[in-house]
PDB file of C-alpha atoms in Angstrom:
ATOM      1  CA  MET A   1     -18.696  26.943  -1.093  1.00  0.00           C
ATOM      2  CA  ALA A   2     -16.378  28.736  -3.515  1.00  0.00           C
ATOM      3  CA  CYS A   3     -12.900  27.491  -4.330  1.00  0.00           C
ATOM      4  CA  PRO A   4     -10.379  28.594  -1.905  1.00  0.00           C
ATOM      5  CA  HIS A   5      -7.483  31.022  -3.020  1.00  0.00           C
ATOM      6  CA  MET A   6      -4.794  28.493  -3.828  1.00  0.00           C
ATOM      7  CA  ARG A   7      -1.117  28.246  -4.670  1.00  0.00           C
ATOM      8  CA  ALA A   8       0.455  25.184  -6.244  1.00  0.00           C
ATOM      9  CA  VAL A   9       4.262  24.971  -5.814  1.00  0.00           C
ATOM     10  CA  VAL A  10       6.591  22.230  -7.179  1.00  0.00           C
ATOM     11  CA  ALA A  11      10.108  21.800  -6.087  1.00  0.00           C
ATOM     12  CA  GLY A  12      12.306  22.578  -9.080  1.00  0.00           C
ATOM     13  CA  ASP A  13      11.214  23.605 -12.567  1.00  0.00           C
ATOM     14  CA  PRO A  14       7.442  24.179 -12.961  1.00  0.00           C
ATOM     15  CA  GLN A  15       8.006  23.493 -16.779  1.00  0.00           C
ATOM     16  CA  ASN A  16       8.954  19.925 -15.939  1.00  0.00           C
ATOM     17  CA  PRO A  17       6.951  18.682 -12.847  1.00  0.00           C
ATOM     18  CA  TRP A  18       6.769  15.061 -13.941  1.00  0.00           C
ATOM     19  CA  GLY A  19       7.336  12.639 -11.029  1.00  0.00           C
ATOM     20  CA  ALA A  20       7.677  15.549  -8.622  1.00  0.00           C
ATOM     21  CA  THR A  21       5.620  16.384  -5.499  1.00  0.00           C
ATOM     22  CA  VAL A  22       3.475  19.420  -5.527  1.00  0.00           C
ATOM     23  CA  SER A  23       2.124  21.364  -2.453  1.00  0.00           C
ATOM     24  CA  VAL A  24      -1.223  23.057  -2.989  1.00  0.00           C
ATOM     25  CA  ALA A  25      -1.987  25.515  -0.227  1.00  0.00           C
ATOM     26  CA  ALA A  26      -5.190  27.309   0.619  1.00  0.00           C
ATOM     27  CA  ASP A  27      -4.288  30.967   1.430  1.00  0.00           C
ATOM     28  CA  SER A  28      -7.889  31.624   2.333  1.00  0.00           C
ATOM     29  CA  GLY A  29     -10.748  29.295   2.572  1.00  0.00           C
ATOM     30  CA  ASP A  30     -10.068  25.615   3.060  1.00  0.00           C
ATOM     31  CA  PHE A  31     -10.126  22.143   1.494  1.00  0.00           C
ATOM     32  CA  GLY A  32     -12.832  20.891   3.732  1.00  0.00           C
ATOM     33  CA  PRO A  33     -13.137  19.663   7.291  1.00  0.00           C
ATOM     34  CA  PRO A  34     -10.196  17.628   8.798  1.00  0.00           C
ATOM     35  CA  MET A  35     -10.331  13.842   8.215  1.00  0.00           C
ATOM     36  CA  LEU A  36      -9.062  11.074  10.581  1.00  0.00           C
ATOM     37  CA  LEU A  37      -5.359  10.667  10.169  1.00  0.00           C
ATOM     38  CA  ASN A  38      -5.376  13.216   7.340  1.00  0.00           C
ATOM     39  CA  LEU A  39      -6.767  10.555   4.938  1.00  0.00           C
ATOM     40  CA  VAL A  40      -8.133  11.665   1.559  1.00  0.00           C
ATOM     41  CA  PRO A  41     -11.832  12.479   1.776  1.00  0.00           C
ATOM     42  CA  PRO A  42     -14.165  10.384  -0.442  1.00  0.00           C
ATOM     43  CA  GLY A  43     -14.813  11.900  -3.801  1.00  0.00           C
ATOM     44  CA  ALA A  44     -11.619  13.992  -3.831  1.00  0.00           C
ATOM     45  CA  SER A  45      -9.244  13.865  -6.788  1.00  0.00           C
ATOM     46  CA  ALA A  46      -6.334  15.737  -8.295  1.00  0.00           C
ATOM     47  CA  SER A  47      -5.030  16.220 -11.817  1.00  0.00           C
ATOM     48  CA  ILE A  48      -2.445  18.147 -13.817  1.00  0.00           C
ATOM     49  CA  ARG A  49      -3.892  20.176 -16.686  1.00  0.00           C
ATOM     50  CA  CYS A  50      -1.772  20.785 -19.797  1.00  0.00           C
ATOM     51  CA  SER A  51      -1.542  23.596 -22.321  1.00  0.00           C
ATOM     52  CA  GLY A  52      -4.347  22.715 -24.857  1.00  0.00           C
ATOM     53  CA  GLY A  53      -6.681  21.290 -22.210  1.00  0.00           C
ATOM     54  CA  SER A  54      -5.677  17.586 -21.761  1.00  0.00           C
ATOM     55  CA  ALA A  55      -5.628  16.451 -18.095  1.00  0.00           C
ATOM     56  CA  HIS A  56      -3.864  13.583 -16.312  1.00  0.00           C
ATOM     57  CA  GLN A  57      -4.664  12.175 -12.950  1.00  0.00           C
ATOM     58  CA  ALA A  58      -2.276  12.738 -10.130  1.00  0.00           C
ATOM     59  CA  GLY A  59      -1.887  10.891  -6.795  1.00  0.00           C
ATOM     60  CA  ILE A  60      -2.910  12.465  -3.633  1.00  0.00           C
ATOM     61  CA  VAL A  61      -0.324  11.879  -0.848  1.00  0.00           C
ATOM     62  CA  SER A  62      -1.966  13.788   1.922  1.00  0.00           C
ATOM     63  CA  TRP A  63      -5.005  15.999   2.510  1.00  0.00           C
ATOM     64  CA  THR A  64      -5.535  18.524   5.346  1.00  0.00           C
ATOM     65  CA  PRO A  65      -7.909  21.491   5.544  1.00  0.00           C
ATOM     66  CA  ARG A  66      -5.154  24.014   4.449  1.00  0.00           C
ATOM     67  CA  THR A  67      -2.654  21.876   2.422  1.00  0.00           C
ATOM     68  CA  VAL A  68      -3.059  19.110  -0.167  1.00  0.00           C
ATOM     69  CA  THR A  69       0.066  17.223  -1.259  1.00  0.00           C
ATOM     70  CA  ILE A  70       0.033  15.465  -4.668  1.00  0.00           C
ATOM     71  CA  ARG A  71       2.517  13.456  -6.738  1.00  0.00           C
ATOM     72  CA  VAL A  72       2.571  14.160 -10.517  1.00  0.00           C
ATOM     73  CA  PRO A  73       2.777  11.055 -12.634  1.00  0.00           C
ATOM     74  CA  ALA A  74       5.825  10.365 -14.715  1.00  0.00           C
ATOM     75  CA  PRO A  75       6.911  10.390 -17.478  1.00  0.00           C
ATOM     76  CA  ARG A  76       5.411  13.290 -19.276  1.00  0.00           C
ATOM     77  CA  PRO A  77       2.533  12.253 -21.697  1.00  0.00           C
ATOM     78  CA  PRO A  78       3.334  13.011 -25.242  1.00  0.00           C
ATOM     79  CA  ASP A  79       0.237  15.263 -25.578  1.00  0.00           C
ATOM     80  CA  CYS A  80       1.106  17.385 -22.623  1.00  0.00           C
ATOM     81  CA  ALA A  81       3.018  20.653 -22.779  1.00  0.00           C
ATOM     82  CA  PRO A  82       3.568  23.694 -20.395  1.00  0.00           C
ATOM     83  CA  PRO A  83       2.262  25.880 -18.836  1.00  0.00           C
ATOM     84  CA  TYR A  84       0.577  23.580 -16.401  1.00  0.00           C
ATOM     85  CA  GLU A  85      -2.306  23.884 -13.907  1.00  0.00           C
ATOM     86  CA  ILE A  86      -3.322  21.813 -10.976  1.00  0.00           C
ATOM     87  CA  GLU A  87      -6.964  20.895 -10.671  1.00  0.00           C
ATOM     88  CA  LEU A  88      -8.524  19.716  -7.501  1.00  0.00           C
ATOM     89  CA  VAL A  89     -12.041  18.177  -6.879  1.00  0.00           C
ATOM     90  CA  ILE A  90     -12.992  19.240  -3.451  1.00  0.00           C
ATOM     91  CA  PRO A  91     -15.879  17.374  -1.790  1.00  0.00           C
ATOM     92  CA  ARG A  92     -18.447  19.580  -0.191  1.00  0.00           C
ATOM     93  CA  ALA A  93     -21.862  18.784   1.479  1.00  0.00           C
ATOM     94  CA  GLY A  94     -24.163  17.959  -1.259  1.00  0.00           C
ATOM     95  CA  ALA A  95     -21.755  18.822  -4.081  1.00  0.00           C
ATOM     96  CA  SER A  96     -18.160  19.188  -5.069  1.00  0.00           C
ATOM     97  CA  ASP A  97     -15.989  22.138  -6.091  1.00  0.00           C
ATOM     98  CA  ARG A  98     -13.629  21.822  -9.092  1.00  0.00           C
ATOM     99  CA  CYS A  99     -10.786  24.262  -8.503  1.00  0.00           C
ATOM    100  CA  THR A 100      -7.825  25.034 -10.846  1.00  0.00           C
ATOM    101  CA  VAL A 101      -4.599  26.940 -10.043  1.00  0.00           C
ATOM    102  CA  ALA A 102      -1.396  27.713 -12.091  1.00  0.00           C
ATOM    103  CA  LEU A 103       1.612  25.523 -11.248  1.00  0.00           C
ATOM    104  CA  THR A 104       4.661  27.623  -9.990  1.00  0.00           C
ATOM    105  CA  GLY A 105       8.138  26.770  -8.783  1.00  0.00           C
ATOM    106  CA  ASP A 106       8.655  29.455  -6.246  1.00  0.00           C
ATOM    107  CA  GLY A 107       9.591  27.255  -3.350  1.00  0.00           C
ATOM    108  CA  PRO A 108      10.168  23.553  -2.287  1.00  0.00           C
ATOM    109  CA  ALA A 109       7.496  21.092  -1.858  1.00  0.00           C
ATOM    110  CA  PRO A 110       7.375  19.470   1.643  1.00  0.00           C
ATOM    111  CA  ALA A 111       9.624  16.495   1.907  1.00  0.00           C
ATOM    112  CA  VAL A 112       8.024  13.072   2.713  1.00  0.00           C
ATOM    113  CA  PRO A 113       9.655  11.939   6.032  1.00  0.00           C
ATOM    114  CA  VAL A 114      11.780   8.940   5.886  1.00  0.00           C
ATOM    115  CA  VAL A 115      10.947   6.444   8.581  1.00  0.00           C
ATOM    116  CA  ARG A 116      11.873   2.816   9.216  1.00  0.00           C
ATOM    117  CA  VAL A 117       9.249   0.152   9.937  1.00  0.00           C
ATOM    118  CA  PRO A 118      10.310  -2.443  12.508  1.00  0.00           C
ATOM    119  CA  THR A 119       9.532  -6.034  11.601  1.00  0.00           C
ATOM    120  CA  ILE A 120       6.435  -7.266  13.509  1.00  0.00           C
ATOM    121  CA  VAL A 121       4.333 -10.426  12.954  1.00  0.00           C
ATOM    122  CA  ALA A 122       0.791 -10.544  14.568  1.00  0.00           C
ATOM    123  CA  LEU A 123      -1.125 -13.891  14.240  1.00  0.00           C
ATOM    124  CA  PHE A 124      -4.794 -14.019  15.210  1.00  0.00           C
ATOM    125  CA  GLU A 125      -7.075 -16.915  16.232  1.00  0.00           C
ATOM    126  CA  GLU A 126     -10.010 -15.693  14.141  1.00  0.00           C
ATOM    127  CA  GLN A 127     -10.506 -14.326  10.691  1.00  0.00           C
ATOM    128  CA  ASP A 128     -10.192 -10.501  10.210  1.00  0.00           C
ATOM    129  CA  PHE A 129      -7.491 -10.202  12.904  1.00  0.00           C
ATOM    130  CA  ARG A 130      -9.742 -11.085  15.943  1.00  0.00           C
ATOM    131  CA  GLY A 131      -9.322 -13.327  19.011  1.00  0.00           C
ATOM    132  CA  ARG A 132      -6.253 -14.500  20.800  1.00  0.00           C
ATOM    133  CA  ALA A 133      -3.071 -13.181  19.354  1.00  0.00           C
ATOM    134  CA  LEU A 134       0.591 -14.020  19.040  1.00  0.00           C
ATOM    135  CA  VAL A 135       2.967 -11.075  18.299  1.00  0.00           C
ATOM    136  CA  ALA A 136       6.566 -11.942  17.291  1.00  0.00           C
ATOM    137  CA  VAL A 137       9.660  -9.882  16.465  1.00  0.00           C
ATOM    138  CA  PRO A 138      13.029 -10.993  15.211  1.00  0.00           C
ATOM    139  CA  LYS A 139      16.019 -11.551  17.345  1.00  0.00           C
ATOM    140  CA  ASP A 140      17.642  -8.127  16.397  1.00  0.00           C
ATOM    141  CA  SER A 141      14.453  -6.183  16.953  1.00  0.00           C
ATOM    142  CA  PRO A 142      14.445  -2.916  18.836  1.00  0.00           C
ATOM    143  CA  LEU A 143      11.529  -4.428  20.832  1.00  0.00           C
ATOM    144  CA  GLY A 144      12.407  -6.598  23.868  1.00  0.00           C
ATOM    145  CA  GLY A 145      16.111  -6.405  23.664  1.00  0.00           C
ATOM    146  CA  PRO A 146      18.588  -4.982  26.178  1.00  0.00           C
ATOM    147  CA  GLY A 147      18.142  -1.283  26.524  1.00  0.00           C
ATOM    148  CA  GLY A 148      15.380  -1.310  23.784  1.00  0.00           C
ATOM    149  CA  LEU A 149      11.666  -0.657  23.916  1.00  0.00           C
ATOM    150  CA  PRO A 150       9.488  -3.161  25.910  1.00  0.00           C
ATOM    151  CA  LEU A 151       7.984  -5.849  23.967  1.00  0.00           C
ATOM    152  CA  ASP A 152       4.279  -5.107  24.668  1.00  0.00           C
ATOM    153  CA  ALA A 153       1.525  -3.149  23.135  1.00  0.00           C
ATOM    154  CA  GLY A 154       2.960   0.219  24.461  1.00  0.00           C
ATOM    155  CA  GLY A 155       6.391  -0.552  23.118  1.00  0.00           C
ATOM    156  CA  ILE A 156       4.939  -1.435  19.809  1.00  0.00           C
ATOM    157  CA  ALA A 157       3.033   1.825  19.757  1.00  0.00           C
ATOM    158  CA  GLN A 158       6.296   3.772  20.444  1.00  0.00           C
ATOM    159  CA  ALA A 159       8.131   1.793  17.719  1.00  0.00           C
ATOM    160  CA  LEU A 160       5.456   2.601  15.237  1.00  0.00           C
ATOM    161  CA  GLY A 161       5.056   6.199  16.452  1.00  0.00           C
ATOM    162  CA  PRO A 162       7.025   7.807  13.572  1.00  0.00           C
ATOM    163  CA  VAL A 163       5.089   5.675  11.012  1.00  0.00           C
ATOM    164  CA  ALA A 164       1.724   6.648  12.613  1.00  0.00           C
ATOM    165  CA  ALA A 165       2.774  10.320  12.478  1.00  0.00           C
ATOM    166  CA  LEU A 166       2.868  10.180   8.772  1.00  0.00           C
ATOM    167  CA  GLY A 167      -0.922  10.168   8.926  1.00  0.00           C
ATOM    168  CA  GLY A 168      -2.311  10.230   5.527  1.00  0.00           C
ATOM    169  CA  VAL A 169       1.130  10.576   3.838  1.00  0.00           C
ATOM    170  CA  LEU A 170       2.106   7.494   1.897  1.00  0.00           C
ATOM    171  CA  VAL A 171       5.118   5.426   3.020  1.00  0.00           C
ATOM    172  CA  PRO A 172       7.946   6.229   0.527  1.00  0.00           C
ATOM    173  CA  GLY A 173       7.561   4.310  -2.744  1.00  0.00           C
ATOM    174  CA  GLY A 174       4.329   2.585  -1.524  1.00  0.00           C
ATOM    175  CA  ASN A 175       0.583   2.976  -1.771  1.00  0.00           C
ATOM    176  CA  VAL A 176      -0.326   2.674   1.999  1.00  0.00           C
ATOM    177  CA  ALA A 177      -0.554   5.670   4.284  1.00  0.00           C
ATOM    178  CA  GLY A 178       1.661   5.670   7.412  1.00  0.00           C
ATOM    179  CA  GLY A 179      -1.435   5.886   9.742  1.00  0.00           C
ATOM    180  CA  VAL A 180      -3.111   2.910   7.977  1.00  0.00           C
ATOM    181  CA  LEU A 181       0.017   0.908   8.388  1.00  0.00           C
ATOM    182  CA  ALA A 182       0.478   1.477  12.114  1.00  0.00           C
ATOM    183  CA  SER A 183      -3.273   0.943  12.686  1.00  0.00           C
ATOM    184  CA  ALA A 184      -3.118  -2.420  10.924  1.00  0.00           C
ATOM    185  CA  ILE A 185      -1.036  -3.705  13.910  1.00  0.00           C
ATOM    186  CA  LEU A 186      -2.266  -1.471  16.817  1.00  0.00           C
ATOM    187  CA  ALA A 187      -6.046  -1.615  16.262  1.00  0.00           C
ATOM    188  CA  PRO A 188      -6.482  -5.444  16.532  1.00  0.00           C
ATOM    189  CA  LEU A 189      -4.213  -5.426  19.652  1.00  0.00           C
ATOM    190  CA  ALA A 190      -6.322  -2.773  21.373  1.00  0.00           C
ATOM    191  CA  GLY A 191      -8.122  -4.393  24.362  1.00  0.00           C
ATOM    192  CA  LEU A 192      -6.074  -7.427  24.494  1.00  0.00           C
ATOM    193  CA  ARG A 193      -4.212  -8.270  27.723  1.00  0.00           C
ATOM    194  CA  ALA A 194      -0.716  -9.734  27.866  1.00  0.00           C
ATOM    195  CA  GLY A 195      -0.733 -13.079  29.585  1.00  0.00           C
ATOM    196  CA  GLU A 196      -4.426 -13.490  28.955  1.00  0.00           C
ATOM    197  CA  ASN A 197      -5.272 -13.273  25.247  1.00  0.00           C
ATOM    198  CA  VAL A 198      -2.020 -12.134  23.627  1.00  0.00           C
ATOM    199  CA  ARG A 199       1.545 -13.345  23.766  1.00  0.00           C
ATOM    200  CA  PHE A 200       4.505 -11.230  22.870  1.00  0.00           C
ATOM    201  CA  GLU A 201       7.690 -13.164  21.806  1.00  0.00           C
ATOM    202  CA  ARG A 202      11.142 -12.363  20.517  1.00  0.00           C
ATOM    203  CA  ALA A 203      12.803 -14.850  18.196  1.00  0.00           C
ATOM    204  CA  ASP A 204      15.523 -17.250  19.555  1.00  0.00           C
ATOM    205  CA  ALA A 205      19.106 -17.348  18.466  1.00  0.00           C
ATOM    206  CA  ASN A 206      18.023 -19.049  15.186  1.00  0.00           C
ATOM    207  CA  ASN A 207      15.603 -16.195  14.518  1.00  0.00           C
ATOM    208  CA  GLN A 208      12.648 -18.579  15.067  1.00  0.00           C
ATOM    209  CA  ILE A 209       9.668 -18.967  17.181  1.00  0.00           C
ATOM    210  CA  SER A 210      10.182 -22.713  17.287  1.00  0.00           C
ATOM    211  CA  ASP A 211       7.131 -24.174  18.885  1.00  0.00           C
ATOM    212  CA  PHE A 212       3.832 -22.397  19.363  1.00  0.00           C
ATOM    213  CA  TYR A 213       2.770 -25.229  21.705  1.00  0.00           C
ATOM    214  CA  ASP A 214       5.059 -23.756  24.474  1.00  0.00           C
ATOM    215  CA  LEU A 215       3.351 -20.353  24.367  1.00  0.00           C
ATOM    216  CA  THR A 216       0.132 -20.826  26.502  1.00  0.00           C
ATOM    217  CA  TYR A 217      -2.897 -18.714  27.343  1.00  0.00           C
ATOM    218  CA  PRO A 218      -4.922 -19.196  30.644  1.00  0.00           C
ATOM    219  CA  GLN A 219      -6.427 -22.551  30.912  1.00  0.00           C
ATOM    220  CA  THR A 220     -10.217 -22.960  30.799  1.00  0.00           C
ATOM    221  CA  GLY A 221     -11.439 -25.891  32.697  1.00  0.00           C
ATOM    222  CA  PHE A 222      -9.195 -28.876  31.853  1.00  0.00           C
ATOM    223  CA  HIS A 223      -8.312 -27.463  28.392  1.00  0.00           C
ATOM    224  CA  ARG A 224      -4.720 -26.230  27.908  1.00  0.00           C
ATOM    225  CA  TRP A 225      -4.681 -23.335  25.421  1.00  0.00           C
ATOM    226  CA  SER A 226      -1.472 -22.611  23.413  1.00  0.00           C
ATOM    227  CA  ALA A 227      -0.779 -20.696  20.273  1.00  0.00           C
ATOM    228  CA  GLU A 228      -0.310 -23.795  18.254  1.00  0.00           C
ATOM    229  CA  ASP A 229      -3.048 -24.948  15.849  1.00  0.00           C
ATOM    230  CA  ILE A 230      -5.346 -22.014  16.429  1.00  0.00           C
ATOM    231  CA  MET A 231      -4.188 -19.206  14.081  1.00  0.00           C
ATOM    232  CA  THR A 232      -6.356 -18.093  11.182  1.00  0.00           C
ATOM    233  CA  SER A 233      -5.231 -14.660  10.101  1.00  0.00           C
ATOM    234  CA  PHE A 234      -1.989 -12.560  10.208  1.00  0.00           C
ATOM    235  CA  VAL A 235      -0.500  -9.094   9.689  1.00  0.00           C
ATOM    236  CA  VAL A 236       3.210  -8.597   8.882  1.00  0.00           C
ATOM    237  CA  VAL A 237       4.941  -5.087   8.762  1.00  0.00           C
ATOM    238  CA  GLY A 238       8.576  -4.273   7.975  1.00  0.00           C
ATOM    239  CA  GLU A 239      10.947  -2.813   5.585  1.00  0.00           C
ATOM    240  CA  PRO A 240      10.856  -3.765   1.928  1.00  0.00           C
ATOM    241  CA  ARG A 241      12.254  -7.293   1.209  1.00  0.00           C
ATOM    242  CA  THR A 242      11.665  -8.379   4.885  1.00  0.00           C
ATOM    243  CA  VAL A 243      10.920 -12.173   4.663  1.00  0.00           C
ATOM    244  CA  VAL A 244       9.008 -14.396   7.241  1.00  0.00           C
ATOM    245  CA  HIS A 245       8.419 -18.101   6.875  1.00  0.00           C
ATOM    246  CA  PHE A 246       5.462 -19.894   8.523  1.00  0.00           C
ATOM    247  CA  PHE A 247       5.189 -23.578   9.100  1.00  0.00           C
ATOM    248  CA  ASN A 248       2.652 -26.095  10.075  1.00  0.00           C
ATOM    249  CA  ALA A 249       5.122 -28.191  11.983  1.00  0.00           C
ATOM    250  CA  PRO A 250       7.330 -27.154  14.891  1.00  0.00           C
ATOM    251  CA  ASP A 251      11.003 -26.229  14.547  1.00  0.00           C
ATOM    252  CA  ALA A 252      10.594 -24.441  11.245  1.00  0.00           C
ATOM    253  CA  ASP A 253      10.059 -27.755   9.425  1.00  0.00           C
ATOM    254  CA  SER A 254       8.276 -27.537   6.142  1.00  0.00           C
ATOM    255  CA  ARG A 255       7.184 -31.254   5.998  1.00  0.00           C
ATOM    256  CA  GLU A 256       3.548 -30.436   6.959  1.00  0.00           C
ATOM    257  CA  GLY A 257       3.233 -27.292   4.766  1.00  0.00           C
ATOM    258  CA  SER A 258       4.860 -23.815   4.753  1.00  0.00           C
ATOM    259  CA  PHE A 259       4.498 -20.443   3.131  1.00  0.00           C
ATOM    260  CA  GLN A 260       6.704 -17.351   2.820  1.00  0.00           C
ATOM    261  CA  VAL A 261       5.752 -13.698   3.247  1.00  0.00           C
ATOM    262  CA  THR A 262       7.881 -11.085   1.504  1.00  0.00           C
ATOM    263  CA  VAL A 263       7.179  -7.455   2.358  1.00  0.00           C
ATOM    264  CA  GLY A 264       7.104  -5.040  -0.530  1.00  0.00           C
ATOM    265  CA  ASN A 265       7.205  -1.188  -0.643  1.00  0.00           C
ATOM    266  CA  ASP A 266       3.933  -0.904   1.128  1.00  0.00           C
ATOM    267  CA  ARG A 267       5.720  -2.309   4.271  1.00  0.00           C
ATOM    268  CA  LEU A 268       2.449  -4.111   5.207  1.00  0.00           C
ATOM    269  CA  VAL A 269       1.007  -7.543   4.326  1.00  0.00           C
ATOM    270  CA  ARG A 270      -2.273  -8.760   5.582  1.00  0.00           C
ATOM    271  CA  CYS A 271      -4.173 -12.020   5.257  1.00  0.00           C
ATOM    272  CA  ARG A 272      -7.588 -12.100   6.622  1.00  0.00           C
ATOM    273  CA  SER A 273      -8.167 -15.845   6.515  1.00  0.00           C
ATOM    274  CA  LEU A 274      -5.931 -18.949   6.014  1.00  0.00           C
ATOM    275  CA  ARG A 275      -9.066 -20.947   5.303  1.00  0.00           C
ATOM    276  CA  GLY A 276      -8.951 -23.317   2.332  1.00  0.00           C
ATOM    277  CA  GLN A 277      -8.114 -26.852   1.382  1.00  0.00           C
ATOM    278  CA  GLN A 278      -5.029 -27.507  -0.638  1.00  0.00           C
ATOM    279  CA  PRO A 279      -4.455 -23.781  -1.324  1.00  0.00           C
ATOM    280  CA  GLN A 280      -2.335 -22.841  -4.331  1.00  0.00           C
ATOM    281  CA  SER A 281      -2.306 -19.255  -2.969  1.00  0.00           C
ATOM    282  CA  LEU A 282      -3.451 -17.384   0.025  1.00  0.00           C
ATOM    283  CA  PRO A 283      -5.824 -14.183  -0.055  1.00  0.00           C
ATOM    284  CA  SER A 284      -3.226 -11.766   1.030  1.00  0.00           C
ATOM    285  CA  GLU A 285      -3.050  -8.041   0.616  1.00  0.00           C
ATOM    286  CA  PRO A 286      -1.056  -7.462  -1.665  1.00  0.00           C
ATOM    287  CA  PRO A 287      -1.618 -10.879  -3.366  1.00  0.00           C
ATOM    288  CA  GLU A 288       1.976 -11.280  -4.563  1.00  0.00           C
ATOM    289  CA  ALA A 289       3.343 -11.133  -1.102  1.00  0.00           C
ATOM    290  CA  VAL A 290       2.711 -14.683  -0.126  1.00  0.00           C
ATOM    291  CA  THR A 291       4.341 -17.739  -1.690  1.00  0.00           C
ATOM    292  CA  ILE A 292       3.430 -21.331  -0.690  1.00  0.00           C
ATOM    293  CA  THR A 293       6.682 -23.131  -0.397  1.00  0.00           C
ATOM    294  CA  MET A 294       5.181 -26.566   0.531  1.00  0.00           C
ATOM    295  CA  ALA A 295       1.501 -27.290   0.143  1.00  0.00           C
ATOM    296  CA  PRO A 296      -0.055 -28.730   3.268  1.00  0.00           C
ATOM    297  CA  ASP A 297      -0.861 -32.465   2.930  1.00  0.00           C
ATOM    298  CA  PHE A 298      -0.180 -34.593   6.015  1.00  0.00           C
ATOM    299  CA  TRP A 299      -1.841 -37.020   8.353  1.00  0.00           C
ATOM    300  CA  LYS A 300      -2.745 -35.823  11.799  1.00  0.00           C
ATOM    301  CA  TRP A 301      -4.197 -38.629  13.889  1.00  0.00           C
ATOM    302  CA  THR A 302      -6.810 -39.943  11.518  1.00  0.00           C
ATOM    303  CA  GLU A 303      -7.299 -36.900   9.358  1.00  0.00           C
ATOM    304  CA  ASN A 304      -5.561 -35.891   6.157  1.00  0.00           C
ATOM    305  CA  VAL A 305      -4.757 -32.146   6.648  1.00  0.00           C
ATOM    306  CA  LYS A 306      -4.598 -29.976   3.654  1.00  0.00           C
ATOM    307  CA  THR A 307      -4.915 -26.455   5.042  1.00  0.00           C
ATOM    308  CA  PHE A 308      -2.920 -23.834   7.039  1.00  0.00           C
ATOM    309  CA  GLU A 309      -5.995 -22.791   8.927  1.00  0.00           C
ATOM    310  CA  ASN A 310      -5.668 -23.700  12.724  1.00  0.00           C
ATOM    311  CA  GLU A 311      -2.457 -25.597  11.895  1.00  0.00           C
ATOM    312  CA  LEU A 312       0.586 -23.228  12.255  1.00  0.00           C
ATOM    313  CA  SER A 313       3.186 -24.321  14.715  1.00  0.00           C
ATOM    314  CA  SER A 314       6.347 -22.192  14.146  1.00  0.00           C
ATOM    315  CA  LEU A 315       7.878 -19.354  12.141  1.00  0.00           C
ATOM    316  CA  ARG A 316      11.339 -18.073  11.110  1.00  0.00           C
ATOM    317  CA  PHE A 317      12.435 -14.580  10.244  1.00  0.00           C
ATOM    318  CA  GLY A 318      14.811 -14.023   7.290  1.00  0.00           C
ATOM    319  CA  GLY A 319      15.695 -15.841   4.107  1.00  0.00           C
TER     320      GLY A 319
END
């Protein structure tokens, strides 16, 4: 297919677009079929072309069949001068179209919605966010409090609704799309049933979930199942600088090992597996989000335990 007839509009001065958001609209034709959650199609790219021919990659914020929103890098490269053009590589079946349009400043670019991400912790029995789950929120959460949203899968979906509505738009200052963030919590919970294989808990007056042993699942035979000593992976979402501490011992006691999760601008932290003996770090996404505050090394019955896998017993929200 030929390139669509395009307009590229930056808010402010088109002679100085560095660090700004640009809306590229298809007045006729399109940028390809719609993608799930408006995610960027594989093979797509955007760049800003300078007078003289040099080009610099730009970030794609969102991609729909009629509008592509990009973020121009900053600061201005020394070799780059106006007038500027925006170039899109548009994936097509069997090939790609490389399309270029002059950058103008005739109107404002669409603003990225500002949304707040509630703090939610989801722990899972198995690697990769599978199996029995424990979902916890802090004591001041909009979930589970008087007059607030219910603390269940439906309430969480409502609380994350504005985030999910961002679709492929990145959360402000981050590198994760809103739809991806919401799905990180909601997708693993799909199909789980409260009281059967998922527990929803609100922190106590000390902002803790003090003893996972008290949080039980249906008994199988003579075996009593609780959330203690079974968790292997986790997801944490929240606003930047949200902190959650995890402990191998009950009552937020670090003597048997502990680690801290600090949420960054992506508003999402994931760890697919706590597996590992004497870990110096955990394989989190992003890696800098987790700090081991006390390496696990304790005796449990006749075993010297040196891992967080299947050992967590409590957590605490806040610093």
